Amino acid sequence: MSTFKAPKGTYDLTPPDSAKYLAVREAIAAPLKNSGYGYIETPGFENVELFSRGVGESTDIVTKEMYTLTTKGGDHLALRPEGTASVLRAALEANLHKAGNLPVKLWYSGSYYRYERPQKGRYRHFSQVGAEAIGTEDPALDAELIILADQAYRALGLRQFRILLNSLGDKECRPLYRDALQAFLRGLDLDEETARRIEINPLRVLDDKRAEVQKQLVGAPLLRDYLCDACKAYHEEVRALLTTAAVAYEDDEKLVRGLDYYTRTTFEFVHDGLGSQSAVGGGGRYDGLSEMIGGPALPSVGWALGVDRTVLALEAEGITLDIPSTTAVFAVPLGEEAKRVLFAVVTRLRRSGVAADLSYGSKGLKAAMKAANRSQARFALVAGERDLAEGLLQLKDMESGEQEPIALDSVVETLTSRLS
Ligand code: HAM
């Protein structure tokens, strides 16, 4: 061990476990790539103001959890705590919305940073795969995204997750609800910080996890009863499309997300095997965000799934992903001359697309065969001076244990045909 450790709230991905993370990222991305979403990558940091305006001045993310810094040049930057504001900023900057092809559908995969109290499933550096459909108001898009996330989780083998669905209304009806909720909350017996929250972001109070608060919230006005006709019709259409696609969801009137940009459809994917950090993914519609960051009106919808928590969910369900071994052929040279010959063979195998590796250093036969085993290669290629003198190599089938001599001349052809 070195003097240094990974910083608090972070962890490293190392083989063989890291393969799971790659597989999860790929499994989430696959249905997106298959549905017209193009890949986007944005910087790991942005101007602080993008997030304070976009995610919301009063959110925990902005007030408590951002890693901010001032550069030597005087720029105020923040490590990105989420992806939506960045992706929208980048789409606007590149004028993707003006190419006459709305919605702009984008997917991304990367690292995000939040200064949170670390615990299982909650880290300061974590990883998301996300998708955003920008510039179109259409319930079919909201439904599409929920269906694609469901498809990704199912492809991974996950079953014990639930989809919570809500509508947060729009700029017409939400203010009316907000007033009614504030009036109700002001009459309760709450601590000072919560009382302050009533004035800034009353919907967040509904999300309070404490039993003594939840007890008082019985009888609170429900947003459902305040939705305007347009929001109601929109939400009904999203629900109907999900039902037609046989994607089960639960209506959750109390679902409030931790970011302020949401309007209308909001949803969360929760996994029942994860304890308190049960949200494996979440998202919704954010029709006003573009204007909040200085762009034109661009109604949009998206989600992000947490890779770390998805891996924990797989573990909770006892699912082992079928990750094929990467090495197909492992070469074991016996002696200096054999090493030169096999090094050349391995190079040729790799150039013809066969995944091959070699025993490096000067290991004896036993240690080298152990390395071959560990690589999970399908075949081992063993070469000693005597075989080589006759133009031969020994090919060992690592599954059956059988070994046979093959011609050095045609080793690449032999192996490509055996592996196909
Ligand atoms: P979010 O709900 O803040 O939404 O994060 C999405 C997912 O990221 C969570 O459900 C969780 O799995 C994972 N996550 C968040 N924080 C942590 C953490 N500290 N440690 C581990 N995993 C974490 C967003 O970020 C929105 N940008 C989603 C979205 C996209 N909405 C519209 N488009």
Short mmCIF file of C-alpha atoms and ligand atoms in Angstrom, two decimals:
data_model
loop_
_atom_site.label_atom_id
_atom_site.label_comp_id
_atom_site.label_asym_id
_atom_site.label_seq_id
_atom_site.Cartn_x
_atom_site.Cartn_y
_atom_site.Cartn_z
CA MET A 1 0.00 0.00 0.00
CA SER A 2 1.21 3.52 -0.71
CA THR A 3 1.03 6.45 1.67
CA PHE A 4 -2.17 7.55 -0.06
CA LYS A 5 -5.70 6.25 -0.12
CA ALA A 6 -8.67 7.11 -2.33
CA PRO A 7 -10.31 10.25 -0.89
CA LYS A 8 -13.22 9.87 1.51
CA GLY A 9 -16.47 8.94 -0.22
CA THR A 10 -14.71 7.58 -3.30
CA TYR A 11 -13.54 4.16 -4.39
CA ASP A 12 -11.56 2.69 -7.24
CA LEU A 13 -12.80 0.29 -9.85
CA THR A 14 -10.25 -2.46 -10.29
CA PRO A 15 -10.29 -5.78 -12.17
CA PRO A 16 -12.10 -8.09 -12.05
CA ASP A 17 -14.95 -6.03 -10.49
CA SER A 18 -14.48 -3.12 -12.87
CA ALA A 19 -15.79 -5.33 -15.70
CA LYS A 20 -19.21 -5.27 -14.01
CA TYR A 21 -19.30 -1.48 -14.11
CA LEU A 22 -18.41 -1.42 -17.78
CA ALA A 23 -21.10 -4.01 -18.49
CA VAL A 24 -23.69 -1.97 -16.57
CA ARG A 25 -22.81 1.20 -18.46
CA GLU A 26 -23.07 -0.66 -21.75
CA ALA A 27 -26.37 -2.28 -20.79
CA ILE A 28 -27.91 1.11 -19.96
CA ALA A 29 -26.53 2.75 -23.09
CA ALA A 30 -27.57 -0.04 -25.50
CA PRO A 31 -31.33 0.71 -25.65
CA LEU A 32 -30.56 4.44 -26.00
CA LYS A 33 -28.20 3.92 -28.93
CA ASN A 34 -30.92 1.76 -30.41
CA SER A 35 -33.53 4.52 -30.13
CA GLY A 36 -31.98 7.50 -31.84
CA TYR A 37 -29.93 8.96 -28.97
CA GLY A 38 -26.53 10.38 -29.96
CA TYR A 39 -23.53 10.40 -27.64
CA ILE A 40 -22.53 13.65 -25.93
CA GLU A 41 -19.61 14.40 -23.64
CA THR A 42 -19.22 17.62 -21.68
CA PRO A 43 -16.46 18.87 -19.33
CA GLY A 44 -16.21 17.61 -15.76
CA PHE A 45 -16.58 21.20 -14.53
CA GLU A 46 -18.74 24.17 -15.48
CA ASN A 47 -19.33 27.71 -14.33
CA VAL A 48 -20.89 27.54 -10.87
CA GLU A 49 -23.77 29.69 -12.01
CA LEU A 50 -24.98 27.13 -14.53
CA PHE A 51 -25.86 24.85 -11.62
CA SER A 52 -27.05 27.48 -9.16
CA ARG A 53 -29.47 28.79 -11.78
CA GLY A 54 -30.26 25.45 -13.36
CA VAL A 55 -30.46 23.02 -10.45
CA GLY A 56 -31.77 25.68 -8.04
CA GLU A 57 -30.39 28.09 -5.44
CA SER A 58 -32.29 26.42 -2.61
CA THR A 59 -31.48 22.79 -3.36
CA ASP A 60 -29.15 20.75 -1.16
CA ILE A 61 -27.06 20.05 -4.24
CA VAL A 62 -26.28 23.74 -4.75
CA THR A 63 -26.21 24.97 -1.15
CA LYS A 64 -24.30 22.09 0.43
CA GLU A 65 -22.96 19.59 -2.03
CA MET A 66 -21.06 21.34 -4.80
CA TYR A 67 -17.30 21.16 -5.11
CA THR A 68 -16.48 24.71 -6.13
CA LEU A 69 -13.18 26.33 -6.91
CA THR A 70 -11.78 29.60 -8.16
CA THR A 71 -9.13 29.25 -10.83
CA LYS A 72 -5.92 31.29 -10.95
CA GLY A 73 -7.67 33.23 -13.73
CA GLY A 74 -10.58 34.09 -11.42
CA ASP A 75 -13.23 31.78 -12.91
CA HIS A 76 -15.73 30.30 -10.45
CA LEU A 77 -16.16 26.68 -11.38
CA ALA A 78 -17.93 23.67 -9.93
CA LEU A 79 -17.28 19.99 -10.48
CA ARG A 80 -20.52 18.85 -12.11
CA PRO A 81 -23.00 17.51 -9.55
CA GLU A 82 -25.36 16.29 -12.32
CA GLY A 83 -25.54 16.14 -16.10
CA THR A 84 -28.73 17.79 -17.32
CA ALA A 85 -27.73 21.44 -17.03
CA SER A 86 -24.39 20.73 -18.74
CA VAL A 87 -25.94 18.75 -21.59
CA LEU A 88 -28.53 21.45 -22.24
CA ARG A 89 -25.84 24.15 -22.08
CA ALA A 90 -23.74 22.22 -24.60
CA ALA A 91 -26.69 21.56 -26.93
CA LEU A 92 -27.57 25.28 -26.93
CA GLU A 93 -23.94 26.28 -27.46
CA ALA A 94 -23.65 23.95 -30.46
CA ASN A 95 -27.05 25.12 -31.77
CA LEU A 96 -28.21 21.52 -31.97
CA HIS A 97 -31.77 22.74 -31.43
CA LYS A 98 -31.57 24.88 -34.58
CA ALA A 99 -30.70 22.05 -36.93
CA GLY A 100 -34.42 21.61 -37.56
CA ASN A 101 -34.54 18.21 -36.01
CA LEU A 102 -36.33 18.27 -32.69
CA PRO A 103 -36.18 16.58 -30.30
CA VAL A 104 -32.41 16.54 -29.93
CA LYS A 105 -31.86 13.15 -28.31
CA LEU A 106 -28.60 12.71 -26.40
CA TRP A 107 -27.06 10.18 -24.06
CA TYR A 108 -24.01 10.44 -21.81
CA SER A 109 -21.95 8.50 -19.32
CA GLY A 110 -19.58 9.95 -16.78
CA SER A 111 -18.45 10.96 -13.31
CA TYR A 112 -20.39 13.33 -11.05
CA TYR A 113 -19.42 14.88 -7.74
CA ARG A 114 -21.45 15.74 -4.67
CA TYR A 115 -20.09 16.56 -1.24
CA GLU A 116 -22.50 14.28 0.62
CA ARG A 117 -22.13 12.29 3.83
CA PRO A 118 -20.77 9.02 2.46
CA GLN A 119 -22.51 5.74 3.17
CA LYS A 120 -23.27 2.58 1.24
CA GLY A 121 -24.71 3.68 -2.11
CA ARG A 122 -23.92 7.34 -1.52
CA TYR A 123 -20.54 8.58 -2.66
CA ARG A 124 -18.80 11.85 -3.33
CA HIS A 125 -17.72 10.65 -6.72
CA PHE A 126 -20.25 8.51 -8.55
CA SER A 127 -21.15 7.54 -12.04
CA GLN A 128 -24.29 8.04 -14.11
CA VAL A 129 -25.51 7.09 -17.54
CA GLY A 130 -28.13 9.58 -18.65
CA ALA A 131 -30.38 10.57 -21.52
CA GLU A 132 -32.02 13.84 -22.50
CA ALA A 133 -34.63 14.53 -25.20
CA ILE A 134 -34.53 18.26 -25.83
CA GLY A 135 -36.99 20.62 -27.49
CA THR A 136 -40.25 18.71 -27.79
CA GLU A 137 -43.33 18.50 -25.63
CA ASP A 138 -44.75 15.06 -26.28
CA PRO A 139 -45.90 12.52 -23.69
CA ALA A 140 -44.55 9.78 -25.98
CA LEU A 141 -41.03 11.04 -25.22
CA ASP A 142 -41.56 10.86 -21.48
CA ALA A 143 -42.92 7.33 -21.93
CA GLU A 144 -40.09 6.34 -24.29
CA LEU A 145 -37.45 7.28 -21.74
CA ILE A 146 -39.13 5.42 -18.89
CA ILE A 147 -39.57 2.36 -21.11
CA LEU A 148 -35.89 2.43 -22.16
CA ALA A 149 -34.69 2.58 -18.55
CA ASP A 150 -37.00 -0.29 -17.68
CA GLN A 151 -35.64 -2.23 -20.67
CA ALA A 152 -32.04 -1.61 -19.56
CA TYR A 153 -32.70 -2.81 -16.00
CA ARG A 154 -34.54 -5.89 -17.26
CA ALA A 155 -31.73 -6.70 -19.68
CA LEU A 156 -29.39 -6.71 -16.68
CA GLY A 157 -31.71 -9.20 -14.99
CA LEU A 158 -33.05 -6.82 -12.34
CA ARG A 159 -36.58 -7.52 -11.14
CA GLN A 160 -36.94 -5.96 -7.68
CA PHE A 161 -37.21 -2.37 -8.83
CA ARG A 162 -40.27 -0.16 -8.93
CA ILE A 163 -41.09 2.92 -10.96
CA LEU A 164 -42.61 5.81 -9.02
CA LEU A 165 -44.45 8.35 -11.16
CA ASN A 166 -45.81 11.80 -10.46
CA SER A 167 -46.65 15.07 -12.16
CA LEU A 168 -45.35 18.31 -10.69
CA GLY A 169 -47.59 20.52 -12.81
CA ASP A 170 -46.43 23.49 -14.84
CA LYS A 171 -46.02 27.24 -14.49
CA GLU A 172 -49.80 27.65 -14.64
CA CYS A 173 -50.91 25.31 -11.91
CA ARG A 174 -47.92 24.74 -9.67
CA PRO A 175 -47.91 28.26 -8.16
CA LEU A 176 -51.51 27.76 -6.99
CA TYR A 177 -50.57 24.48 -5.37
CA ARG A 178 -47.47 26.01 -3.84
CA ASP A 179 -49.57 28.72 -2.17
CA ALA A 180 -52.04 26.17 -0.81
CA LEU A 181 -49.24 23.93 0.47
CA GLN A 182 -47.44 26.86 2.11
CA ALA A 183 -50.62 27.91 3.89
CA PHE A 184 -51.01 24.35 5.21
CA LEU A 185 -47.37 23.93 6.24
CA ARG A 186 -47.20 27.25 8.08
CA GLY A 187 -49.79 25.90 10.49
CA LEU A 188 -47.61 22.93 11.52
CA ASP A 189 -45.16 22.56 14.38
CA LEU A 190 -41.81 22.38 12.59
CA ASP A 191 -38.19 23.20 13.41
CA GLU A 192 -36.60 26.41 12.18
CA GLU A 193 -34.79 24.98 9.17
CA THR A 194 -37.93 23.25 7.93
CA ALA A 195 -39.92 26.43 8.51
CA ARG A 196 -37.42 28.24 6.31
CA ARG A 197 -37.81 25.57 3.65
CA ILE A 198 -41.58 26.25 3.59
CA GLU A 199 -40.84 29.70 2.27
CA ILE A 200 -38.18 28.73 -0.28
CA ASN A 201 -39.15 25.29 -1.50
CA PRO A 202 -42.32 23.98 0.19
CA LEU A 203 -42.56 20.88 -2.01
CA ARG A 204 -39.31 19.61 -0.50
CA VAL A 205 -40.96 19.48 2.92
CA LEU A 206 -43.18 16.67 1.62
CA ASP A 207 -40.00 14.70 1.07
CA ASP A 208 -38.90 14.95 4.74
CA LYS A 209 -38.00 11.45 5.92
CA ARG A 210 -38.66 12.04 9.65
CA ALA A 211 -41.67 10.24 11.10
CA GLU A 212 -42.72 13.20 13.27
CA VAL A 213 -42.87 15.38 10.17
CA GLN A 214 -44.62 12.77 8.03
CA LYS A 215 -47.28 12.40 10.76
CA GLN A 216 -48.15 16.08 10.45
CA LEU A 217 -48.27 15.92 6.68
CA VAL A 218 -51.36 13.72 6.65
CA GLY A 219 -54.06 15.87 5.08
CA ALA A 220 -51.63 18.13 3.21
CA PRO A 221 -53.05 19.38 -0.07
CA LEU A 222 -52.10 17.13 -2.97
CA LEU A 223 -50.75 18.45 -6.23
CA ARG A 224 -53.01 16.01 -8.05
CA ASP A 225 -56.00 18.11 -7.01
CA TYR A 226 -54.43 21.28 -8.39
CA LEU A 227 -53.17 20.12 -11.79
CA CYS A 228 -54.56 22.18 -14.68
CA ASP A 229 -56.40 20.40 -17.46
CA ALA A 230 -53.42 20.47 -19.80
CA CYS A 231 -51.13 18.88 -17.19
CA LYS A 232 -53.78 16.33 -16.30
CA ALA A 233 -54.28 15.29 -19.92
CA TYR A 234 -50.52 15.14 -20.49
CA HIS A 235 -50.01 12.93 -17.45
CA GLU A 236 -52.88 10.63 -18.41
CA GLU A 237 -51.29 10.12 -21.82
CA VAL A 238 -47.89 9.23 -20.29
CA ARG A 239 -49.60 6.74 -18.00
CA ALA A 240 -51.61 5.21 -20.84
CA LEU A 241 -48.50 4.77 -23.00
CA LEU A 242 -46.66 3.04 -20.17
CA THR A 243 -49.60 0.76 -19.56
CA THR A 244 -49.80 -0.15 -23.24
CA ALA A 245 -46.07 -0.98 -23.16
CA ALA A 246 -46.73 -3.21 -20.13
CA VAL A 247 -44.40 -1.17 -17.94
CA ALA A 248 -45.74 -1.23 -14.40
CA TYR A 249 -45.51 1.95 -12.34
CA GLU A 250 -46.86 3.30 -9.08
CA ASP A 251 -48.47 6.71 -8.78
CA ASP A 252 -46.62 8.54 -6.03
CA GLU A 253 -48.15 11.91 -5.25
CA LYS A 254 -45.39 12.66 -2.78
CA LEU A 255 -42.53 12.11 -5.20
CA VAL A 256 -40.51 15.33 -5.17
CA ARG A 257 -37.10 15.38 -6.74
CA GLY A 258 -34.00 17.04 -5.31
CA LEU A 259 -33.53 19.34 -8.30
CA ASP A 260 -35.69 22.41 -8.96
CA TYR A 261 -35.98 22.29 -12.73
CA TYR A 262 -38.73 19.70 -12.97
CA THR A 263 -42.17 20.33 -14.43
CA ARG A 264 -44.95 17.84 -15.15
CA THR A 265 -43.67 14.25 -15.39
CA THR A 266 -41.24 13.15 -12.70
CA PHE A 267 -40.22 9.63 -11.88
CA GLU A 268 -37.81 7.60 -9.86
CA PHE A 269 -36.58 4.03 -10.14
CA VAL A 270 -36.24 2.56 -6.66
CA HIS A 271 -34.76 -0.80 -5.73
CA ASP A 272 -36.07 -2.63 -2.71
CA GLY A 273 -32.79 -4.33 -1.82
CA LEU A 274 -30.78 -1.19 -1.20
CA GLY A 275 -31.88 0.20 2.15
CA SER A 276 -31.96 3.97 2.51
CA GLN A 277 -30.20 4.83 -0.76
CA SER A 278 -32.87 3.09 -2.77
CA ALA A 279 -33.11 5.42 -5.80
CA VAL A 280 -31.20 3.76 -8.59
CA GLY A 281 -32.28 6.37 -11.10
CA GLY A 282 -34.52 9.33 -11.63
CA GLY A 283 -35.62 12.01 -13.99
CA GLY A 284 -38.46 13.93 -15.50
CA ARG A 285 -39.53 16.82 -17.65
CA TYR A 286 -37.83 20.20 -17.36
CA ASP A 287 -39.72 22.53 -19.67
CA GLY A 288 -38.33 25.73 -18.14
CA LEU A 289 -34.63 24.90 -17.71
CA SER A 290 -33.48 26.25 -21.06
CA GLU A 291 -34.93 29.68 -20.31
CA MET A 292 -33.50 29.53 -16.78
CA ILE A 293 -30.01 29.32 -18.27
CA GLY A 294 -30.62 32.00 -20.90
CA GLY A 295 -31.80 29.88 -23.83
CA PRO A 296 -35.05 29.80 -25.79
CA ALA A 297 -38.09 27.83 -24.64
CA LEU A 298 -37.19 24.18 -25.12
CA PRO A 299 -39.46 21.71 -23.34
CA SER A 300 -37.36 18.65 -22.54
CA VAL A 301 -37.30 15.40 -20.60
CA GLY A 302 -34.57 13.05 -19.40
CA TRP A 303 -33.20 10.74 -16.75
CA ALA A 304 -29.98 9.59 -15.19
CA LEU A 305 -29.35 6.13 -13.77
CA GLY A 306 -26.72 5.66 -11.09
CA VAL A 307 -24.14 3.08 -12.13
CA ASP A 308 -22.84 2.51 -8.59
CA ARG A 309 -26.29 1.81 -7.21
CA THR A 310 -27.24 -0.36 -10.18
CA VAL A 311 -24.22 -2.56 -9.40
CA LEU A 312 -25.34 -2.72 -5.75
CA ALA A 313 -28.84 -3.66 -6.93
CA LEU A 314 -27.38 -6.52 -8.98
CA GLU A 315 -25.53 -7.73 -5.89
CA ALA A 316 -28.68 -7.41 -3.78
CA GLU A 317 -30.55 -9.65 -6.23
CA GLY A 318 -27.63 -12.08 -6.42
CA ILE A 319 -27.22 -11.51 -10.15
CA THR A 320 -23.85 -12.32 -11.67
CA LEU A 321 -23.48 -10.85 -15.13
CA ASP A 322 -22.27 -13.17 -17.81
CA ILE A 323 -19.04 -11.38 -18.64
CA PRO A 324 -17.06 -13.36 -21.22
CA SER A 325 -13.35 -13.69 -20.50
CA THR A 326 -11.39 -11.21 -22.53
CA THR A 327 -8.42 -13.43 -23.37
CA ALA A 328 -8.99 -16.22 -25.88
CA VAL A 329 -5.42 -17.48 -26.22
CA PHE A 330 -2.66 -17.42 -23.63
CA ALA A 331 0.88 -18.14 -24.80
CA VAL A 332 3.39 -19.94 -22.58
CA PRO A 333 7.00 -19.84 -23.85
CA LEU A 334 9.60 -22.18 -22.38
CA GLY A 335 12.92 -20.43 -22.83
CA GLU A 336 14.31 -17.34 -24.55
CA GLU A 337 13.98 -18.46 -28.15
CA ALA A 338 10.41 -19.69 -27.59
CA LYS A 339 9.57 -16.33 -26.08
CA ARG A 340 10.64 -14.51 -29.25
CA VAL A 341 8.62 -16.88 -31.43
CA LEU A 342 5.48 -16.71 -29.27
CA PHE A 343 5.74 -12.95 -28.92
CA ALA A 344 5.52 -12.75 -32.71
CA VAL A 345 2.63 -15.25 -32.76
CA VAL A 346 0.71 -13.22 -30.16
CA THR A 347 1.26 -10.05 -32.16
CA ARG A 348 -0.10 -11.72 -35.30
CA LEU A 349 -3.08 -13.18 -33.42
CA ARG A 350 -3.96 -9.77 -32.04
CA ARG A 351 -3.67 -8.16 -35.44
CA SER A 352 -6.15 -10.68 -36.80
CA GLY A 353 -8.59 -9.89 -34.02
CA VAL A 354 -7.90 -12.75 -31.60
CA ALA A 355 -7.64 -11.66 -27.97
CA ALA A 356 -4.27 -13.00 -26.90
CA ASP A 357 -1.88 -12.62 -23.99
CA LEU A 358 1.56 -13.92 -23.11
CA SER A 359 3.32 -15.06 -19.97
CA TYR A 360 5.81 -12.29 -19.20
CA GLY A 361 8.91 -12.38 -17.02
CA SER A 362 10.76 -15.63 -16.70
CA LYS A 363 8.20 -17.93 -15.11
CA GLY A 364 8.56 -21.69 -15.01
CA LEU A 365 5.99 -23.88 -16.75
CA LYS A 366 3.88 -24.33 -13.61
CA ALA A 367 3.58 -20.63 -12.79
CA ALA A 368 2.97 -19.78 -16.45
CA MET A 369 0.13 -22.34 -16.71
CA LYS A 370 -1.37 -20.85 -13.58
CA ALA A 371 -1.36 -17.46 -15.28
CA ALA A 372 -3.02 -19.06 -18.31
CA ASN A 373 -5.72 -20.46 -16.04
CA ARG A 374 -6.27 -17.15 -14.34
CA SER A 375 -6.68 -15.41 -17.70
CA GLN A 376 -9.63 -17.75 -18.40
CA ALA A 377 -8.31 -18.21 -21.91
CA ARG A 378 -9.96 -20.87 -24.04
CA PHE A 379 -6.60 -22.14 -25.32
CA ALA A 380 -3.01 -22.12 -24.12
CA LEU A 381 -0.19 -22.19 -26.65
CA VAL A 382 2.91 -23.82 -25.23
CA ALA A 383 6.26 -23.70 -27.02
CA GLY A 384 9.51 -25.42 -26.04
CA GLU A 385 12.80 -25.63 -27.97
CA ARG A 386 12.22 -29.21 -29.14
CA ASP A 387 8.74 -28.54 -30.62
CA LEU A 388 9.93 -25.36 -32.26
CA ALA A 389 12.82 -27.20 -33.92
CA GLU A 390 10.16 -29.30 -35.65
CA GLY A 391 8.01 -26.27 -36.50
CA LEU A 392 5.39 -27.19 -33.91
CA LEU A 393 3.54 -25.66 -30.96
CA GLN A 394 1.44 -27.44 -28.33
CA LEU A 395 -2.17 -26.31 -28.26
CA LYS A 396 -3.91 -26.99 -24.98
CA ASP A 397 -7.68 -26.85 -24.76
CA MET A 398 -8.20 -25.28 -21.32
CA GLU A 399 -11.70 -26.72 -20.99
CA SER A 400 -11.02 -30.38 -21.79
CA GLY A 401 -7.36 -30.31 -20.77
CA GLU A 402 -6.44 -32.03 -24.03
CA GLN A 403 -3.21 -31.09 -25.75
CA GLU A 404 -2.12 -31.57 -29.35
CA PRO A 405 0.75 -30.38 -31.55
CA ILE A 406 -0.13 -27.85 -34.27
CA ALA A 407 1.97 -26.32 -37.05
CA LEU A 408 3.65 -23.02 -36.22
CA ASP A 409 3.15 -21.94 -39.86
CA SER A 410 -0.62 -22.01 -39.69
CA VAL A 411 -1.17 -21.17 -36.01
CA VAL A 412 -3.24 -18.05 -36.71
CA GLU A 413 -5.52 -19.87 -39.17
CA THR A 414 -5.89 -22.84 -36.82
CA LEU A 415 -6.84 -20.67 -33.88
CA THR A 416 -9.21 -18.37 -35.74
CA SER A 417 -11.11 -21.36 -37.08
CA ARG A 418 -11.19 -23.12 -33.68
CA LEU A 419 -12.48 -19.99 -31.97
CA SER A 420 -15.18 -19.18 -34.50
P1 HAM B 1 -30.54 12.54 -9.45
O1 HAM B 1 -31.79 11.87 -8.94
O2 HAM B 1 -29.93 13.56 -8.61
O3 HAM B 1 -30.93 13.11 -10.87
O4 HAM B 1 -29.46 11.43 -9.75
C1 HAM B 1 -29.75 10.29 -10.55
C2 HAM B 1 -29.17 9.04 -9.94
O5 HAM B 1 -27.77 9.20 -9.70
C3 HAM B 1 -29.73 8.67 -8.57
O6 HAM B 1 -30.96 8.00 -8.70
C4 HAM B 1 -28.63 7.79 -8.02
O7 HAM B 1 -28.75 6.49 -8.51
C5 HAM B 1 -27.39 8.42 -8.58
N1 HAM B 1 -26.76 9.26 -7.54
C6 HAM B 1 -27.04 10.53 -7.22
N2 HAM B 1 -26.25 10.96 -6.20
C7 HAM B 1 -25.45 9.91 -5.87
C8 HAM B 1 -24.40 9.71 -4.90
N3 HAM B 1 -24.01 10.68 -4.07
N4 HAM B 1 -23.81 8.49 -4.85
C9 HAM B 1 -24.18 7.50 -5.70
N5 HAM B 1 -25.14 7.64 -6.63
C10 HAM B 1 -25.77 8.82 -6.72
C11 HAM B 1 -30.08 13.80 -11.69
O8 HAM B 1 -28.89 13.85 -11.52
C12 HAM B 1 -30.76 14.40 -12.89
N6 HAM B 1 -29.75 15.09 -13.69
C13 HAM B 1 -31.48 13.33 -13.69
C14 HAM B 1 -32.15 13.89 -14.91
C15 HAM B 1 -31.72 13.83 -16.18
N7 HAM B 1 -33.28 14.59 -14.91
C16 HAM B 1 -33.56 14.97 -16.15
N8 HAM B 1 -32.61 14.52 -16.93
#
